[in-house]
Amino acid sequence: MPPLPADLPFQVSAGPRDGHEVALTFHGQGGADIAEALLAEAASAGARITVLAVGTWLDDQPQIARRILDAGHELGNHTQSHGNLASMGADAAYAEIAGCAERLERLTGSKGRWLRPSQTEYCTPTVMEQARRAGYEHCLGYDVDSLDYTDPGPTAVHRNVMDRIRPGSVVSLHFGHRGTVLALPAILQDLDARGLRAVTASELFA
C-alpha cells in the first residue's frame, strides 16, 4: 500500500479535489455471485475499489478476501457483525473491530488500513479510541452515498452517485445488492467520460 501523508486526519471522508481520482468503496456483505459480478465489472473497466469487509461475511466466504486483493483492490474493516457501533460501549466496540481485524489478518496477512464503522457514518470518540486500540489509524467515511442498500433500482443508484461525485469523492456502495451490479457499468463509463478514475482509498489519499 502507498504511504499516507503524516498529517492525514483520523477521520477522512474525501480526498484531494484538484486531481482526477475518486474512490468507490463497498461494504462487504452478501452472496458470492454478486461479489463476483461486481469484481468482474471493475476489472472490465480497469477500476480499483476498496472493500470494507464484515467479519461474518469473511467467515462465510473466506476465499473472497484473497480474491479481492489478488484483483488489485483493497480490503478494510467494517466490523465483525455489522451492529450499531456508535451505540456500543468501549469493550463491545473493540470486540467488533478486533474480531474483523483478526479475520482479515488470518486470511490475508494484514488487518487492512481502513476502518469504516457499521451503521454510522462517522467514528465517535469511543469508536476512535477503540479503533486505535485495535491498530487502526484512520476511519474512512464518504461524501457520496449511493443509497444502494435501499434497493431503489440501478437508475436511481447511478443518479445518486453521478449527481454528487466530484474529484476526490469517496462513494459508499454495497456488495449484496443486484441493483448495484446493474448500475456499476454506467457509473464507470460516466466517470471515464468526465475524466475521473476509480482508485483505491489508499491511492486517493496518498
mmCIF file of C-alpha atoms in Angstrom:
data_model
loop_
_atom_site.group_PDB
_atom_site.id
_atom_site.type_symbol
_atom_site.label_atom_id
_atom_site.label_comp_id
_atom_site.label_asym_id
_atom_site.label_seq_id
_atom_site.Cartn_x
_atom_site.Cartn_y
_atom_site.Cartn_z
ATOM 1 C CA MET A 1 0.000 0.000 0.000
ATOM 2 C CA PRO A 2 1.283 3.508 -0.743
ATOM 3 C CA PRO A 3 2.266 5.527 2.335
ATOM 4 C CA LEU A 4 -0.208 8.134 3.524
ATOM 5 C CA PRO A 5 0.624 11.741 4.442
ATOM 6 C CA ALA A 6 1.766 12.069 8.046
ATOM 7 C CA ASP A 7 -0.793 14.814 8.657
ATOM 8 C CA LEU A 8 -3.798 12.887 7.336
ATOM 9 C CA PRO A 9 -6.608 13.189 9.931
ATOM 10 C CA PHE A 10 -8.002 10.144 11.692
ATOM 11 C CA GLN A 11 -11.443 10.695 10.111
ATOM 12 C CA VAL A 12 -11.400 11.213 6.342
ATOM 13 C CA SER A 13 -14.361 11.483 4.000
ATOM 14 C CA ALA A 14 -12.927 12.923 0.778
ATOM 15 C CA GLY A 15 -9.565 13.200 -0.917
ATOM 16 C CA PRO A 16 -7.861 15.946 -2.932
ATOM 17 C CA ARG A 17 -10.282 17.985 -5.027
ATOM 18 C CA ASP A 18 -7.686 19.119 -7.557
ATOM 19 C CA GLY A 19 -6.998 15.706 -9.082
ATOM 20 C CA HIS A 20 -8.812 13.229 -11.289
ATOM 21 C CA GLU A 21 -9.338 10.347 -8.884
ATOM 22 C CA VAL A 22 -12.278 9.031 -6.851
ATOM 23 C CA ALA A 23 -12.664 6.049 -4.533
ATOM 24 C CA LEU A 24 -15.539 3.613 -4.921
ATOM 25 C CA THR A 25 -15.875 1.890 -1.553
ATOM 26 C CA PHE A 26 -18.060 -1.144 -0.981
ATOM 27 C CA HIS A 27 -19.462 -2.558 2.236
ATOM 28 C CA GLY A 28 -18.595 -6.259 2.022
ATOM 29 C CA GLN A 29 -21.598 -8.488 2.623
ATOM 30 C CA GLY A 30 -23.957 -10.628 0.578
ATOM 31 C CA GLY A 31 -23.768 -13.511 -1.826
ATOM 32 C CA ALA A 32 -20.687 -14.647 -3.700
ATOM 33 C CA ASP A 33 -22.431 -14.315 -7.078
ATOM 34 C CA ILE A 34 -22.993 -10.581 -6.649
ATOM 35 C CA ALA A 35 -19.481 -10.064 -5.318
ATOM 36 C CA GLU A 36 -18.002 -11.829 -8.326
ATOM 37 C CA ALA A 37 -20.204 -9.832 -10.722
ATOM 38 C CA LEU A 38 -19.071 -6.537 -9.184
ATOM 39 C CA LEU A 39 -15.423 -7.563 -9.300
ATOM 40 C CA ALA A 40 -15.835 -8.551 -12.948
ATOM 41 C CA GLU A 41 -17.332 -5.159 -13.818
ATOM 42 C CA ALA A 42 -14.499 -3.359 -12.044
ATOM 43 C CA ALA A 43 -11.923 -5.469 -13.881
ATOM 44 C CA SER A 44 -13.585 -4.815 -17.235
ATOM 45 C CA ALA A 45 -13.269 -1.057 -16.692
ATOM 46 C CA GLY A 46 -9.786 -1.178 -15.169
ATOM 47 C CA ALA A 47 -11.150 0.270 -11.930
ATOM 48 C CA ARG A 48 -9.736 -0.401 -8.490
ATOM 49 C CA ILE A 49 -12.053 -0.425 -5.480
ATOM 50 C CA THR A 50 -11.914 -0.616 -1.699
ATOM 51 C CA VAL A 51 -13.989 -3.268 0.061
ATOM 52 C CA LEU A 52 -14.780 -2.784 3.750
ATOM 53 C CA ALA A 53 -15.469 -6.354 4.802
ATOM 54 C CA VAL A 54 -17.838 -7.573 7.509
ATOM 55 C CA GLY A 55 -16.239 -10.340 9.565
ATOM 56 C CA THR A 56 -19.191 -12.708 9.337
ATOM 57 C CA TRP A 57 -19.031 -12.362 5.541
ATOM 58 C CA LEU A 58 -15.399 -13.426 5.652
ATOM 59 C CA ASP A 59 -16.380 -16.363 7.847
ATOM 60 C CA ASP A 60 -18.938 -17.480 5.263
ATOM 61 C CA GLN A 61 -16.732 -16.807 2.231
ATOM 62 C CA PRO A 62 -13.092 -16.900 3.327
ATOM 63 C CA GLN A 63 -11.873 -17.131 -0.272
ATOM 64 C CA ILE A 64 -13.290 -13.708 -1.129
ATOM 65 C CA ALA A 65 -10.600 -11.809 0.799
ATOM 66 C CA ARG A 66 -7.720 -13.123 -1.275
ATOM 67 C CA ARG A 67 -9.828 -12.837 -4.429
ATOM 68 C CA ILE A 68 -10.276 -9.092 -3.817
ATOM 69 C CA LEU A 69 -6.601 -8.443 -3.120
ATOM 70 C CA ASP A 70 -5.357 -10.579 -5.992
ATOM 71 C CA ALA A 71 -7.504 -8.485 -8.351
ATOM 72 C CA GLY A 72 -5.617 -5.345 -7.269
ATOM 73 C CA HIS A 73 -8.231 -3.970 -4.918
ATOM 74 C CA GLU A 74 -8.030 -3.013 -1.235
ATOM 75 C CA LEU A 75 -9.598 -4.514 1.885
ATOM 76 C CA GLY A 76 -10.593 -2.812 5.101
ATOM 77 C CA ASN A 77 -12.580 -3.437 8.272
ATOM 78 C CA HIS A 78 -16.364 -2.963 8.556
ATOM 79 C CA THR A 79 -16.674 -4.695 11.957
ATOM 80 C CA GLN A 80 -17.384 -8.288 12.796
ATOM 81 C CA SER A 81 -21.181 -8.430 12.757
ATOM 82 C CA HIS A 82 -22.315 -5.026 11.403
ATOM 83 C CA GLY A 83 -24.023 -3.855 14.580
ATOM 84 C CA ASN A 84 -24.559 -0.220 15.513
ATOM 85 C CA LEU A 85 -21.018 0.568 16.545
ATOM 86 C CA ALA A 86 -21.808 4.064 17.807
ATOM 87 C CA SER A 87 -24.288 2.716 20.369
ATOM 88 C CA MET A 88 -21.865 0.179 21.881
ATOM 89 C CA GLY A 89 -19.708 0.528 24.961
ATOM 90 C CA ALA A 90 -15.958 0.593 24.623
ATOM 91 C CA ASP A 91 -15.305 -3.126 25.109
ATOM 92 C CA ALA A 92 -18.098 -4.205 22.767
ATOM 93 C CA ALA A 93 -16.920 -1.779 20.078
ATOM 94 C CA TYR A 94 -13.365 -3.059 20.431
ATOM 95 C CA ALA A 95 -14.532 -6.664 20.106
ATOM 96 C CA GLU A 96 -16.364 -5.804 16.868
ATOM 97 C CA ILE A 97 -13.348 -4.054 15.375
ATOM 98 C CA ALA A 98 -10.768 -6.546 16.597
ATOM 99 C CA GLY A 99 -12.861 -9.550 15.524
ATOM 100 C CA CYS A 100 -12.906 -8.440 11.911
ATOM 101 C CA ALA A 101 -9.242 -7.395 12.085
ATOM 102 C CA GLU A 102 -8.276 -10.877 13.239
ATOM 103 C CA ARG A 103 -10.075 -12.471 10.315
ATOM 104 C CA LEU A 104 -8.527 -10.115 7.786
ATOM 105 C CA GLU A 105 -5.056 -10.767 9.167
ATOM 106 C CA ARG A 106 -5.556 -14.526 9.247
ATOM 107 C CA LEU A 107 -6.835 -14.630 5.673
ATOM 108 C CA THR A 108 -4.518 -12.085 4.060
ATOM 109 C CA GLY A 109 -1.644 -11.319 6.434
ATOM 110 C CA SER A 110 -2.907 -7.779 7.049
ATOM 111 C CA LYS A 111 -5.785 -6.278 9.009
ATOM 112 C CA GLY A 112 -6.125 -3.572 6.355
ATOM 113 C CA ARG A 113 -5.552 0.143 6.660
ATOM 114 C CA TRP A 114 -9.108 1.459 6.986
ATOM 115 C CA LEU A 115 -11.939 1.098 9.459
ATOM 116 C CA ARG A 116 -15.434 2.028 8.413
ATOM 117 C CA PRO A 117 -17.796 1.904 11.391
ATOM 118 C CA SER A 118 -21.018 -0.027 10.850
ATOM 119 C CA GLN A 119 -24.452 1.637 10.920
ATOM 120 C CA THR A 120 -22.927 5.083 11.404
ATOM 121 C CA GLU A 121 -21.087 7.402 9.048
ATOM 122 C CA TYR A 122 -18.507 8.720 11.497
ATOM 123 C CA CYS A 123 -16.280 7.336 14.216
ATOM 124 C CA THR A 124 -17.448 8.610 17.606
ATOM 125 C CA PRO A 125 -14.775 9.407 20.207
ATOM 126 C CA THR A 126 -15.348 5.973 21.770
ATOM 127 C CA VAL A 127 -15.054 4.221 18.417
ATOM 128 C CA MET A 128 -11.962 6.259 17.565
ATOM 129 C CA GLU A 129 -10.296 5.201 20.799
ATOM 130 C CA GLN A 130 -11.132 1.532 20.258
ATOM 131 C CA ALA A 131 -10.079 1.662 16.615
ATOM 132 C CA ARG A 132 -6.677 2.948 17.657
ATOM 133 C CA ARG A 133 -6.526 0.241 20.323
ATOM 134 C CA ALA A 134 -7.068 -2.311 17.545
ATOM 135 C CA GLY A 135 -4.318 -0.762 15.442
ATOM 136 C CA TYR A 136 -6.259 1.440 13.020
ATOM 137 C CA GLU A 137 -5.031 4.960 12.325
ATOM 138 C CA HIS A 138 -7.822 6.106 10.014
ATOM 139 C CA CYS A 139 -11.611 5.974 9.850
ATOM 140 C CA LEU A 140 -12.886 6.048 6.268
ATOM 141 C CA GLY A 141 -16.103 7.980 5.778
ATOM 142 C CA TYR A 142 -17.617 9.134 2.481
ATOM 143 C CA ASP A 143 -19.079 12.220 0.842
ATOM 144 C CA VAL A 144 -21.336 10.451 -1.677
ATOM 145 C CA ASP A 145 -23.986 7.968 -0.522
ATOM 146 C CA SER A 146 -25.412 5.871 -3.341
ATOM 147 C CA LEU A 147 -28.278 4.646 -1.100
ATOM 148 C CA ASP A 148 -27.998 1.361 -2.976
ATOM 149 C CA TYR A 149 -28.760 -0.581 0.227
ATOM 150 C CA THR A 150 -32.357 0.717 -0.038
ATOM 151 C CA ASP A 151 -32.661 -1.102 -3.390
ATOM 152 C CA PRO A 152 -34.015 1.902 -5.323
ATOM 153 C CA GLY A 153 -33.085 0.337 -8.682
ATOM 154 C CA PRO A 154 -29.996 0.776 -10.873
ATOM 155 C CA THR A 155 -31.151 4.046 -12.437
ATOM 156 C CA ALA A 156 -31.513 5.686 -9.019
ATOM 157 C CA VAL A 157 -28.178 4.272 -7.803
ATOM 158 C CA HIS A 158 -26.460 5.669 -10.880
ATOM 159 C CA ARG A 159 -28.130 9.065 -10.427
ATOM 160 C CA ASN A 160 -27.325 9.218 -6.710
ATOM 161 C CA VAL A 161 -23.640 8.707 -7.485
ATOM 162 C CA MET A 162 -23.218 10.807 -10.605
ATOM 163 C CA ASP A 163 -25.218 13.805 -9.351
ATOM 164 C CA ARG A 164 -22.855 14.219 -6.379
ATOM 165 C CA ILE A 165 -19.471 12.832 -7.334
ATOM 166 C CA ARG A 166 -16.523 15.134 -7.996
ATOM 167 C CA PRO A 167 -12.740 14.821 -7.869
ATOM 168 C CA GLY A 168 -11.647 13.384 -4.521
ATOM 169 C CA SER A 169 -15.026 11.866 -3.683
ATOM 170 C CA VAL A 170 -15.363 8.723 -1.609
ATOM 171 C CA VAL A 171 -18.511 6.860 -2.633
ATOM 172 C CA SER A 172 -20.428 4.471 -0.366
ATOM 173 C CA LEU A 173 -21.713 1.389 -2.207
ATOM 174 C CA HIS A 174 -22.599 -2.148 -1.139
ATOM 175 C CA PHE A 175 -21.993 -5.697 -2.221
ATOM 176 C CA GLY A 176 -25.102 -7.847 -1.842
ATOM 177 C CA HIS A 177 -27.468 -5.740 -3.966
ATOM 178 C CA ARG A 178 -28.309 -6.616 -7.562
ATOM 179 C CA GLY A 179 -29.095 -3.008 -8.443
ATOM 180 C CA THR A 180 -25.515 -2.045 -7.665
ATOM 181 C CA VAL A 181 -24.214 -4.613 -10.140
ATOM 182 C CA LEU A 182 -26.532 -3.249 -12.814
ATOM 183 C CA ALA A 183 -25.617 0.376 -12.059
ATOM 184 C CA LEU A 184 -21.846 -0.058 -11.936
ATOM 185 C CA PRO A 185 -21.086 -0.265 -15.687
ATOM 186 C CA ALA A 186 -22.823 3.050 -16.384
ATOM 187 C CA ILE A 187 -21.155 4.658 -13.357
ATOM 188 C CA LEU A 188 -17.727 3.581 -14.548
ATOM 189 C CA GLN A 189 -18.451 4.704 -18.115
ATOM 190 C CA ASP A 190 -19.596 8.129 -16.916
ATOM 191 C CA LEU A 191 -16.564 8.505 -14.657
ATOM 192 C CA ASP A 192 -14.343 7.880 -17.657
ATOM 193 C CA ALA A 193 -16.315 10.405 -19.728
ATOM 194 C CA ARG A 194 -15.721 13.011 -17.011
ATOM 195 C CA GLY A 195 -12.022 12.252 -16.880
ATOM 196 C CA LEU A 196 -12.259 10.623 -13.452
ATOM 197 C CA ARG A 197 -10.501 7.419 -12.439
ATOM 198 C CA ALA A 198 -11.597 4.939 -9.779
ATOM 199 C CA VAL A 199 -8.699 4.063 -7.454
ATOM 200 C CA THR A 200 -8.370 2.511 -4.002
ATOM 201 C CA ALA A 201 -8.806 4.698 -0.946
ATOM 202 C CA SER A 202 -5.091 4.398 -0.198
ATOM 203 C CA GLU A 203 -4.243 5.617 -3.680
ATOM 204 C CA LEU A 204 -6.701 8.506 -3.368
ATOM 205 C CA PHE A 205 -5.241 9.794 -0.106
ATOM 206 C CA ALA A 206 -1.569 9.014 -0.791
#
